[in-house]
Tab-separated table of C-alpha atoms in Angstrom:
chain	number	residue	atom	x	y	z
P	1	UNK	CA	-12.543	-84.790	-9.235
P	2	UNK	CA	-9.618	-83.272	-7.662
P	3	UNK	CA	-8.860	-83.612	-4.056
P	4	UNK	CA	-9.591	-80.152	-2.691
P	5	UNK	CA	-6.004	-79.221	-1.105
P	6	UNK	CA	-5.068	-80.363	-4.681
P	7	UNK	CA	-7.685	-78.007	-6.547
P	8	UNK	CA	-6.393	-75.284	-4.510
P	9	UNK	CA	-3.161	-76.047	-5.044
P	10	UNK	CA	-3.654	-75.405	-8.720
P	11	UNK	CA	-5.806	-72.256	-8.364
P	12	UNK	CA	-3.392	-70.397	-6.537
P	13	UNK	CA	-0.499	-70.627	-8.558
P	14	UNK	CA	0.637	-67.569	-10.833
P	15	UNK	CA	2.115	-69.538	-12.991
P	16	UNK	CA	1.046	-71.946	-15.914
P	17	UNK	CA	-2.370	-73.280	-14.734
P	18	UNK	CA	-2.984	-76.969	-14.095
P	19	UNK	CA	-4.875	-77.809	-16.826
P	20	UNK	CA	-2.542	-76.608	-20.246
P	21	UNK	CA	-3.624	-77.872	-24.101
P	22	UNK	CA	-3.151	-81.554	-24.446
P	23	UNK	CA	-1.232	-82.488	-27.706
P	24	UNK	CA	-3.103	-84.272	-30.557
P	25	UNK	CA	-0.600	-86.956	-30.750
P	26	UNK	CA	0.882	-87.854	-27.494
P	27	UNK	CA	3.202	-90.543	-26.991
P	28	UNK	CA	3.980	-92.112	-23.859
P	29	UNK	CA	6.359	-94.831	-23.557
P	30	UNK	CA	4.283	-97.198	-20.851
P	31	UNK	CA	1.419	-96.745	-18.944
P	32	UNK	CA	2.734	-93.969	-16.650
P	33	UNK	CA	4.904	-91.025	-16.274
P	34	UNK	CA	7.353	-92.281	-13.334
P	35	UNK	CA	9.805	-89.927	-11.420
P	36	UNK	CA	12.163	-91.579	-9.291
P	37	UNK	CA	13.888	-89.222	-6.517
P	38	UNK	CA	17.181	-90.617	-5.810
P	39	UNK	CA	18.810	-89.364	-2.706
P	40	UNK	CA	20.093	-89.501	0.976
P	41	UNK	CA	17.137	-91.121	3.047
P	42	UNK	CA	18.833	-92.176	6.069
P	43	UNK	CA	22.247	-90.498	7.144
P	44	UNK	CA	24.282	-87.094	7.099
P	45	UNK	CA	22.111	-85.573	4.019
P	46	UNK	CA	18.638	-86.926	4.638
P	47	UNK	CA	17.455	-83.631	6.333
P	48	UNK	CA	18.717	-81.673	2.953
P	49	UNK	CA	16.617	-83.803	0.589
P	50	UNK	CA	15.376	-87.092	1.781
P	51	UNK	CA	11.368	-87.093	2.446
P	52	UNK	CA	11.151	-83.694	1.831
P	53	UNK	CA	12.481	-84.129	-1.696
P	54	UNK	CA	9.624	-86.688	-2.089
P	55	UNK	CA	7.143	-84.565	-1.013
P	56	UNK	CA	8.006	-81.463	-3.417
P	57	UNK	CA	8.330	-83.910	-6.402
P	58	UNK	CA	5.082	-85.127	-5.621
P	59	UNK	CA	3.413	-81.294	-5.102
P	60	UNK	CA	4.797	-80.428	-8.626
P	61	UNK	CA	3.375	-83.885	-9.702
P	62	UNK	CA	-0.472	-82.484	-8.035
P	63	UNK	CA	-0.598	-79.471	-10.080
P	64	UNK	CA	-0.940	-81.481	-13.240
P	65	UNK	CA	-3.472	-83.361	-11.396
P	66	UNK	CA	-1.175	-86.448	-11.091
P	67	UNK	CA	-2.525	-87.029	-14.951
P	68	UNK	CA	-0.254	-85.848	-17.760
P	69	UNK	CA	-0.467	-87.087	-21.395
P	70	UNK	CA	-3.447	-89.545	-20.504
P	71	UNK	CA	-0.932	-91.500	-18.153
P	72	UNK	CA	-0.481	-91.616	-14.590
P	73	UNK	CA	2.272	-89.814	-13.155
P	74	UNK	CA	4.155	-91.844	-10.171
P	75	UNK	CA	6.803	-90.747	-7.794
P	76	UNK	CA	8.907	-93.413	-6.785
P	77	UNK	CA	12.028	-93.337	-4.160
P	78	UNK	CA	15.095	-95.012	-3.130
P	79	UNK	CA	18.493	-94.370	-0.787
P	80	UNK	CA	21.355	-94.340	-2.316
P	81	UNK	CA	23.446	-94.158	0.746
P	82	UNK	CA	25.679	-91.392	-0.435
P	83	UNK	CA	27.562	-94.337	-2.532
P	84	UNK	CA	28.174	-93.498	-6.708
P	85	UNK	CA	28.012	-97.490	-6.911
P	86	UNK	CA	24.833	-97.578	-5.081
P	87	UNK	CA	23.425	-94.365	-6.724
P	88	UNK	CA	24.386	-96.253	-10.344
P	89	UNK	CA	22.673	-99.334	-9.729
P	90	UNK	CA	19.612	-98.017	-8.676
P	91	UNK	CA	19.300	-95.741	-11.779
P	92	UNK	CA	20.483	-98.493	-13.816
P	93	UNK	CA	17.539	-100.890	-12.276
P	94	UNK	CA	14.981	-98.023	-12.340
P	95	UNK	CA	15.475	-97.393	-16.044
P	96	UNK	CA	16.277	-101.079	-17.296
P	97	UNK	CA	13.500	-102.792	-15.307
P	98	UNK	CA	11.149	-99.977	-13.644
P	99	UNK	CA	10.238	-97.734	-16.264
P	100	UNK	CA	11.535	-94.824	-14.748
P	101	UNK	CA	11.683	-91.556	-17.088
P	102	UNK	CA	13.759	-89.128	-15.278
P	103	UNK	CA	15.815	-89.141	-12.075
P	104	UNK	CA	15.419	-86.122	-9.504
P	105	UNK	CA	17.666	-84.762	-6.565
P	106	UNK	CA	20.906	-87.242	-6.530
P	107	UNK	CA	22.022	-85.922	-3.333
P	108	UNK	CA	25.968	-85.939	-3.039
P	109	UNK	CA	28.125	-84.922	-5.924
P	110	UNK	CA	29.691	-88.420	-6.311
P	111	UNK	CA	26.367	-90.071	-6.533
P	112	UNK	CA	24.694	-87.270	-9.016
P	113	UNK	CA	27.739	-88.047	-11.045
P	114	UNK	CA	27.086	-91.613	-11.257
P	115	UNK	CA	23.535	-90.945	-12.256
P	116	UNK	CA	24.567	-88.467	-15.035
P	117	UNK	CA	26.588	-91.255	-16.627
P	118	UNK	CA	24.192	-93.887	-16.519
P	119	UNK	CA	20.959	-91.112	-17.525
P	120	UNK	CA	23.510	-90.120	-20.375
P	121	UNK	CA	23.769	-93.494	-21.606
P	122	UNK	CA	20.599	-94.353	-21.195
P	123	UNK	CA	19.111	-90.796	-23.094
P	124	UNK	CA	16.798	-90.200	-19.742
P	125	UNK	CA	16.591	-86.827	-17.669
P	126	UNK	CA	18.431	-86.314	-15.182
P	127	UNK	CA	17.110	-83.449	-12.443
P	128	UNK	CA	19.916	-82.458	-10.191
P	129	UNK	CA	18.886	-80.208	-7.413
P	130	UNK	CA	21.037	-82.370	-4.334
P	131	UNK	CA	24.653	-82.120	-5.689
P	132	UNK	CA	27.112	-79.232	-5.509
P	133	UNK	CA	29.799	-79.895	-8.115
P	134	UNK	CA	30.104	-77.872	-10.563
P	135	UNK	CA	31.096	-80.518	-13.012
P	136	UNK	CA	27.927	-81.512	-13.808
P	137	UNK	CA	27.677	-78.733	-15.908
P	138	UNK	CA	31.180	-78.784	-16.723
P	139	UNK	CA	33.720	-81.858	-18.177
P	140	UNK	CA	30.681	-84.232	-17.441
P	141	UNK	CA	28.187	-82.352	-18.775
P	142	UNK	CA	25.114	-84.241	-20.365
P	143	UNK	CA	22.500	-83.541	-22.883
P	144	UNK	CA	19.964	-84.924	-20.932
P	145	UNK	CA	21.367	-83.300	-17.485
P	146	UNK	CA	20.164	-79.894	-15.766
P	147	UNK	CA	21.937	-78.593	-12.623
P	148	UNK	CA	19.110	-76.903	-10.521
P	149	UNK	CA	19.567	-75.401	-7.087
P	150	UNK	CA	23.934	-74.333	-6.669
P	151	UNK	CA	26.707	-75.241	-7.282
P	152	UNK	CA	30.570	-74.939	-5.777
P	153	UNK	CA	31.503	-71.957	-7.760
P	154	UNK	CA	28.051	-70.008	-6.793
P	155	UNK	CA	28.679	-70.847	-3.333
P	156	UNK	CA	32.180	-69.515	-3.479
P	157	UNK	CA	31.037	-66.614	-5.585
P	158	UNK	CA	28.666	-65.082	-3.037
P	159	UNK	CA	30.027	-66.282	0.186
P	160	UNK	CA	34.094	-66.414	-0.172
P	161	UNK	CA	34.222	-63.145	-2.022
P	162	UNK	CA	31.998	-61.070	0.007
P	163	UNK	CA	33.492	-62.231	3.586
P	164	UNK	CA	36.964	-61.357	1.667
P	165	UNK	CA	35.658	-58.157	0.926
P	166	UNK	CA	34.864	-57.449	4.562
P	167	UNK	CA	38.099	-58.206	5.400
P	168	UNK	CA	38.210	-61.299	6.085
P	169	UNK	CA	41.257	-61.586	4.520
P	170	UNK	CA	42.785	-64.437	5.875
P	171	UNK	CA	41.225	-68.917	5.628
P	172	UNK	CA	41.587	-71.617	6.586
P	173	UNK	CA	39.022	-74.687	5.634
P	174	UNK	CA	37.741	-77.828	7.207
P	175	UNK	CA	36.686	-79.573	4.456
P	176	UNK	CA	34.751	-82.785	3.798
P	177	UNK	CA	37.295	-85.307	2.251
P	178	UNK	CA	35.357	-86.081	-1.149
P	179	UNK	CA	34.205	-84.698	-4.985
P	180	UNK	CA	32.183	-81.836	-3.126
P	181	UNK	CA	34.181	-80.448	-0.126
P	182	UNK	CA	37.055	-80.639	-2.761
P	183	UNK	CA	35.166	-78.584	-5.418
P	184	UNK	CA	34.107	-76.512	-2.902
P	185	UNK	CA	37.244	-75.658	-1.086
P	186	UNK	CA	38.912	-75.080	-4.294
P	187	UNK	CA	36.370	-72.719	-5.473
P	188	UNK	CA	36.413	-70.800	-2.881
P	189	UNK	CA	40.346	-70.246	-2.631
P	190	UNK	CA	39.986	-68.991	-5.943
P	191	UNK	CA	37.517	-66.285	-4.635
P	192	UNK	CA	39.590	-65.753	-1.842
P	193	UNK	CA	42.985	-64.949	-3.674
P	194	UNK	CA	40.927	-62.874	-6.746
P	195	UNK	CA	39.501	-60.633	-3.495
P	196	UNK	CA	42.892	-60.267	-2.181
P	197	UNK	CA	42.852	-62.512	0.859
P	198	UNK	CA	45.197	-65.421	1.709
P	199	UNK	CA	44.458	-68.929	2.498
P	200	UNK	CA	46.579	-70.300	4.874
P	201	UNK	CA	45.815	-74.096	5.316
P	202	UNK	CA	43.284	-76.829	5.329
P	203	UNK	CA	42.442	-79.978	6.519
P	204	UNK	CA	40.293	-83.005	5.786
P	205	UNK	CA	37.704	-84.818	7.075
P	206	UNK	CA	35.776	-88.119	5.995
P	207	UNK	CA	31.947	-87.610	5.896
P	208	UNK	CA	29.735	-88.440	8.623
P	209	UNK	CA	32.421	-87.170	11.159
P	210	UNK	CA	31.460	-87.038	14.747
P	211	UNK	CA	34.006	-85.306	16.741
P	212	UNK	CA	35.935	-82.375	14.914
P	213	UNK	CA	38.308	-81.660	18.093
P	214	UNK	CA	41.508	-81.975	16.239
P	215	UNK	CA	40.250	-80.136	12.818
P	216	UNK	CA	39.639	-77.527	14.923
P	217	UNK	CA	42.365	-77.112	16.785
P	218	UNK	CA	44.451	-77.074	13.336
P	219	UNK	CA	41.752	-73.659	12.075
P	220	UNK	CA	42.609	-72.219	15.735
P	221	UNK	CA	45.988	-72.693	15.472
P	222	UNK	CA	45.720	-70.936	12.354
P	223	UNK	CA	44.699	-67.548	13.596
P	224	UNK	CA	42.683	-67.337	10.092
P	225	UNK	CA	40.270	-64.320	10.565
P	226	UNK	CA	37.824	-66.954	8.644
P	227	UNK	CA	37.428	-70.684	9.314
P	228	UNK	CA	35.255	-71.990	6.059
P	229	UNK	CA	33.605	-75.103	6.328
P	230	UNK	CA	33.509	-76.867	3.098
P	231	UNK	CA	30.858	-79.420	4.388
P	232	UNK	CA	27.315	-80.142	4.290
P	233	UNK	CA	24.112	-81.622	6.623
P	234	UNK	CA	24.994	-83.172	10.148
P	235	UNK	CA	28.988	-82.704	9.049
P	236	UNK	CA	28.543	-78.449	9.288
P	237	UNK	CA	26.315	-78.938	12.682
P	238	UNK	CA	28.564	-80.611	14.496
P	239	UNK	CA	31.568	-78.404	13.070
P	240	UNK	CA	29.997	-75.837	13.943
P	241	UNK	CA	28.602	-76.461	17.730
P	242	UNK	CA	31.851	-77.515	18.130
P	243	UNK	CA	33.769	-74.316	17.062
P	244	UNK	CA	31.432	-72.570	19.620
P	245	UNK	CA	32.718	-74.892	22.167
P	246	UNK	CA	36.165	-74.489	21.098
P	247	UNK	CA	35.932	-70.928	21.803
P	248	UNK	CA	36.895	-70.062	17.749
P	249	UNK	CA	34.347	-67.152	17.816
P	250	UNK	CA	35.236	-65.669	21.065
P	251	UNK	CA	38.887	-65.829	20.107
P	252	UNK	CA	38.126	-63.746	17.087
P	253	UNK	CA	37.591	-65.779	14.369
P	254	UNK	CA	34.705	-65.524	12.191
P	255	UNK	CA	33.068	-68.840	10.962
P	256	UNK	CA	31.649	-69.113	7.007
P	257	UNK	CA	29.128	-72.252	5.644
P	258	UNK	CA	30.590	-72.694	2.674
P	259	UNK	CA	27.067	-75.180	1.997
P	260	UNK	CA	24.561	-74.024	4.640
P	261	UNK	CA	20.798	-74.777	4.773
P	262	UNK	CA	17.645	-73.703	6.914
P	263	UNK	CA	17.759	-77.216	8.455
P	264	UNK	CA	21.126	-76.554	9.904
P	265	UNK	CA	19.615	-73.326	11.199
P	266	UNK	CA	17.076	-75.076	13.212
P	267	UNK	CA	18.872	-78.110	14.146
P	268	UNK	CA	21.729	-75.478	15.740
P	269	UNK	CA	19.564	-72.777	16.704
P	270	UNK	CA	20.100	-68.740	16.444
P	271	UNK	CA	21.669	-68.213	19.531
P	272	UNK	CA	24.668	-70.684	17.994
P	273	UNK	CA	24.371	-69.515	14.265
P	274	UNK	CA	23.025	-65.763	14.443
P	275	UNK	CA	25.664	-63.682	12.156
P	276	UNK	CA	26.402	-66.596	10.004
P	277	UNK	CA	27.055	-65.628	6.341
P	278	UNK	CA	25.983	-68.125	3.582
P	279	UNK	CA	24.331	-68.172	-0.241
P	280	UNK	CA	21.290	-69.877	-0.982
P	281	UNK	CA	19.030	-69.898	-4.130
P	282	UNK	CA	15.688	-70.306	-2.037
P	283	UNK	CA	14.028	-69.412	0.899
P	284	UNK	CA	10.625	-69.012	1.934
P	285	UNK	CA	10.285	-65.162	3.530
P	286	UNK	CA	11.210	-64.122	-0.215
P	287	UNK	CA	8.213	-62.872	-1.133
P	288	UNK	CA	4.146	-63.754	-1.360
P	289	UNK	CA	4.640	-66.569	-3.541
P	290	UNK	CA	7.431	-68.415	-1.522
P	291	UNK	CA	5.110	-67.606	1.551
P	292	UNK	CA	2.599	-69.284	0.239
P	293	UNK	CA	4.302	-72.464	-1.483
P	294	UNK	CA	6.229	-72.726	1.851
P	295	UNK	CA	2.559	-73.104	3.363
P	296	UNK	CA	1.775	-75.641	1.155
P	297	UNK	CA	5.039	-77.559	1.757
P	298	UNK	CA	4.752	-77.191	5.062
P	299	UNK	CA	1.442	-78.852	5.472
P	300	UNK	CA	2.169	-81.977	3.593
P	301	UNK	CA	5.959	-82.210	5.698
P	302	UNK	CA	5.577	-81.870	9.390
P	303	UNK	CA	5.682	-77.985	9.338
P	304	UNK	CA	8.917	-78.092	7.940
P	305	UNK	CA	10.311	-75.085	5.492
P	306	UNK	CA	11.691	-76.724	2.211
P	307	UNK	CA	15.494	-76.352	2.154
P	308	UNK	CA	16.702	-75.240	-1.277
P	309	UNK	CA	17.472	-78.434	-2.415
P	310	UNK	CA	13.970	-79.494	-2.040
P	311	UNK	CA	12.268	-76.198	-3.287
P	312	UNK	CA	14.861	-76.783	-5.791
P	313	UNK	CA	13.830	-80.768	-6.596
P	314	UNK	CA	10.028	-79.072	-6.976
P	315	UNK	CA	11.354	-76.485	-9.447
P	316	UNK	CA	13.149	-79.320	-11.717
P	317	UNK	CA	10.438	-82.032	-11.953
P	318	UNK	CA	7.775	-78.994	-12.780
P	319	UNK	CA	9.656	-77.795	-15.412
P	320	UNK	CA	10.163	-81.208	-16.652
P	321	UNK	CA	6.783	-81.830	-16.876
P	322	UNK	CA	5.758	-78.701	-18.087
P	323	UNK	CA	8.484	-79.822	-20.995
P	324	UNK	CA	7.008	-83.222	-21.236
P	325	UNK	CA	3.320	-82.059	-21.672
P	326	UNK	CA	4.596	-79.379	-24.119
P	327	UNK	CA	6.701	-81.931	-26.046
P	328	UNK	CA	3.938	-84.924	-26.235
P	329	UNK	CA	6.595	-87.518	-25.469
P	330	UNK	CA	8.052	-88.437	-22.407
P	331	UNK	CA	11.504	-89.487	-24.788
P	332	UNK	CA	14.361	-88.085	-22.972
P	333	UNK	CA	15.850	-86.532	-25.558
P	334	UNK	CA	12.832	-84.918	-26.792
P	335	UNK	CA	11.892	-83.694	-23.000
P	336	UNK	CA	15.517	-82.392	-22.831
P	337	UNK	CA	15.288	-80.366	-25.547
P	338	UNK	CA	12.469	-79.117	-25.000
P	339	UNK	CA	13.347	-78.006	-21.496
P	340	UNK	CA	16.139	-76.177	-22.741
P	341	UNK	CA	13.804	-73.866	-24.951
P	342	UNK	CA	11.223	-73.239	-22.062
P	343	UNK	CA	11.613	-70.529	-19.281
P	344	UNK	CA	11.937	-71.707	-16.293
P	345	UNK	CA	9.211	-70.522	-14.424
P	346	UNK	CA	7.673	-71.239	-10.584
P	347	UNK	CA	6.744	-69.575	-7.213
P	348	UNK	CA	10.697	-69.119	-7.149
P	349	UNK	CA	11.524	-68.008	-10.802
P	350	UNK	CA	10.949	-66.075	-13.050
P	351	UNK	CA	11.331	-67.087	-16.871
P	352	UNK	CA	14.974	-68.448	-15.739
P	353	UNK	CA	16.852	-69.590	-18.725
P	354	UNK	CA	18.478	-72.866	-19.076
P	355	UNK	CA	22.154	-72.447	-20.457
P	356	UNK	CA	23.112	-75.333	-23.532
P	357	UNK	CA	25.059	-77.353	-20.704
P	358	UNK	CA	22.162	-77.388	-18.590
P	359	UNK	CA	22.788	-75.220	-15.869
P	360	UNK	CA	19.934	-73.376	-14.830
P	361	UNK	CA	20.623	-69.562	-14.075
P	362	UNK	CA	18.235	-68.768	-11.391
P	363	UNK	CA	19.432	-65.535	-9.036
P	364	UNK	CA	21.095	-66.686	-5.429
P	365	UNK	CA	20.531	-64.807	-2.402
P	366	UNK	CA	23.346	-63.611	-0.168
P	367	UNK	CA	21.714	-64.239	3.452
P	368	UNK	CA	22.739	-63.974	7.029
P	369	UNK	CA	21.750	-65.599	10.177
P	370	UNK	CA	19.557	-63.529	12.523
P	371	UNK	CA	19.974	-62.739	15.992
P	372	UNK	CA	17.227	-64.688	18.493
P	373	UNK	CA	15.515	-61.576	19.420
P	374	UNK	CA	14.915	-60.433	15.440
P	375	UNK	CA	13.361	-64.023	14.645
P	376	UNK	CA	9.341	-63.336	14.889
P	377	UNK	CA	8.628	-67.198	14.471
P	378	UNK	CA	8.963	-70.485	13.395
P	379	UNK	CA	11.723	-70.579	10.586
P	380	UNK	CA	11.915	-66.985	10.415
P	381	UNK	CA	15.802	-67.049	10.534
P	382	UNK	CA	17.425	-65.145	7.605
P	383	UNK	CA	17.927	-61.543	6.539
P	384	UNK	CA	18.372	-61.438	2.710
P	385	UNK	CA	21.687	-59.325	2.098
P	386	UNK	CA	21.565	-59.269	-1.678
P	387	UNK	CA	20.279	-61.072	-4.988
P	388	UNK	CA	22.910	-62.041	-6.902
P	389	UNK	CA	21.886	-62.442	-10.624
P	390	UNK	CA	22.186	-66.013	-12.382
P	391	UNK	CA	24.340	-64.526	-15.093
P	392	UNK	CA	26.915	-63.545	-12.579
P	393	UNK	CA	26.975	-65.980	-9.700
P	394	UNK	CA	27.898	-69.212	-12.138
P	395	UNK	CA	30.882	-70.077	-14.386
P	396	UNK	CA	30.146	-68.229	-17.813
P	397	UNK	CA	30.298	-70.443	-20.839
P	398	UNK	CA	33.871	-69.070	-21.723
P	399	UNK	CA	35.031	-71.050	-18.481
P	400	UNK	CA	33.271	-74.184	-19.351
P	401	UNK	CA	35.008	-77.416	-19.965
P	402	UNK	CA	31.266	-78.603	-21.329
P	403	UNK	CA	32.019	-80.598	-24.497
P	404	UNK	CA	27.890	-79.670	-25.769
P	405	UNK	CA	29.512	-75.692	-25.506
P	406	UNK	CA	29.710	-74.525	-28.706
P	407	UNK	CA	33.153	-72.467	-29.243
């Protein structure tokens, strides 16, 4: 018998019920179904993904009644430190030795490409929710990858060309010195120049940085109307309550989060963020169903709302068991395939389809930061601006260096 938080769990979903047709003939490659969520646990990206990652893989994981095919299904976890070598060993180890079937989150672009090397070789799934590049889907595409969540050229899409178009005519970035702030920053620009505006200068910063004094006395020096920070986690807090410090917005300038996140919202605060533009895929004030899967994440995390890189790790390993139950197999290839054909469907999607070099075209929300005295609780922080389709906010095949794109 089901625990009851589980039972209710189940019951309450609109989507496909808990307990789906078995297939005659399933085959399972061991004795359990095992899920290994591969991400920051400990430094500038743990309060992205980290725990909370863990804890929507292993909600999705309770709606199947932690059973699928006859087997077991396990949720297993490791840091990977933000380090591609670290990131490849562990997947390496967790296929070769642990049995793991698919990999979830990844965390920073440079590790989630590391993973989608050694899951290519290795024919296993690979769920990216964590990373931002928009490679993944692009020159190092896999058939056995799927890009959930964002990515750099959605982020640039909806934030860089609607601040352009409100005349913010004029950047200049503080960018995190690696694969993402890179892709990012360059994305962006693009954005920037096709609305019109100028950039006028960036500068670089390694991640984990503590003081930003100098960076932003470069953006001031600038006189940018728009200072975009191409960073992420503890990186964009610290930019950020710096900038206030600096006096940036009080001289004028406005500030953009190129990569921002409810967590940064509550770590900084409204009276420091409120007016903040940024693009997410998720968040939990949506609609009824959010509201009530953000109850249920919130109950088994501390309270917390799910950022959308954990809403989005939830989304990726239900679908991929969804596949695997509708497949019989838990073969990566087969899964993978399989995933591809099925909708994409969850409390935040609706019959999303999954493009042939795996990116998953879910809508993005355009959001902005509200003032203190229009919050009416805990986590009630954004005002949605507008939806941005799927089809429009990511690179169209015709841009795609994906070698599985058929021309």
């Amino acid at each position: 018998m089901l625990p009851r938080w589980t039972a209710l769990l189940c019951a309450s979903l609109i989507a496909a019920p808990c307990a789906a047709p078995r297939p005659a003939h399933a085959q399972v490659s061991d004795e359990a179904i095992r899920i290994g969520v591969l991400n920051d646990q400990s430094s500038v990206y743990a309060d992205i993904g980290g725990q909370g990652s863990v804890v929507a893989a292993r909600l999705a994981a309770a709606e199947f009644g932690n059973t699928l095919l006859g087997r077991p299904i396990e949720i297993v976890f490791a840091d990977s430190q933000n380090r591609a070598d670290i990131a490849s060993a562990t997947a390496r180890r967790w296929i070769d030795s642990d049995r793991v079937d698919a990999i979830a989150d990844g965390s920073a672009s440079s590790s989630s490409l590391a993973i989608q090397e050694v899951t290519k070789e290795k024919k296993k799934v690979f769920l990216a929710s964590g990373p931002a590049t928009s490679d993944l889907t692009g020159k190092f595409c896999s058939p056995t990858g799927f890009h959930f969540t964002y990515d750099t050229y959605a982020l640039a899409y909806g934030t860089g060309r609607a601040l352009t178009q409100q005349g913010g005519n004029s950047w200049f970035f503080i960018t995190a010195d690696y694969t993402f702030g890179h892709a990012l920053e360059r994305d962006t620009s693009a954005f920037v120049r096709d609305a019109g505006g100028r950039v006028l200068g960036s500068v670089r910063h390694p991640l984990n940085t503590a003081d930003f004094s100098s960076f932003l006395l470069q953006a001031q020096g600038s006189r940018a109307k728009v200072v975009g920070f191409a960073n992420a986690g503890t990186d964009f807090d610290n930019a950020l309550k710096q900038a206030a410090e600096f006096g940036l917005v009080k001289g004028g300038q406005r500030m953009a989060g190129m990569l921002v996140f409810i967590s940064n919202i509550h770590a900084l605060g409204l009276p420091v963020t409120q007016g903040l533009v940024a693009t997410t895929s998720y968040y939990w004030d949506r609609d009824e169903r959010t509201r009530d899967w953000h109850r249920r994440f919130a109950a088994a995390h501390g309270g917390r709302a799910a950022t959308m890189v954990q809403a989005g790790t939830y989304s990726a390993v239900r679908h991929y068991l969804r596949a695997v139950e509708a497949a019989g197999t838990d073969d990566g290839e087969a899964v993978a395939a399989m995933m591809r054909r099925m909708p994409v469907q969850d409390m935040n999607n609706d019959n999303v389809r999954i493009r042939e070099d795996g990116r998953v075209l879910h809508d993005m929300l355009l959001v902005q930061a509200k003032a203190p005295e229009e919050s009416k609780g805990p986590w009630d922080y954004y005002r949605i601006l507008t939806r941005i389709p799927g089809e429009e906010a990511f690179r169209s095949l015709a841009q795609s260096e994906c070698p599985l794109v058929k021309r």
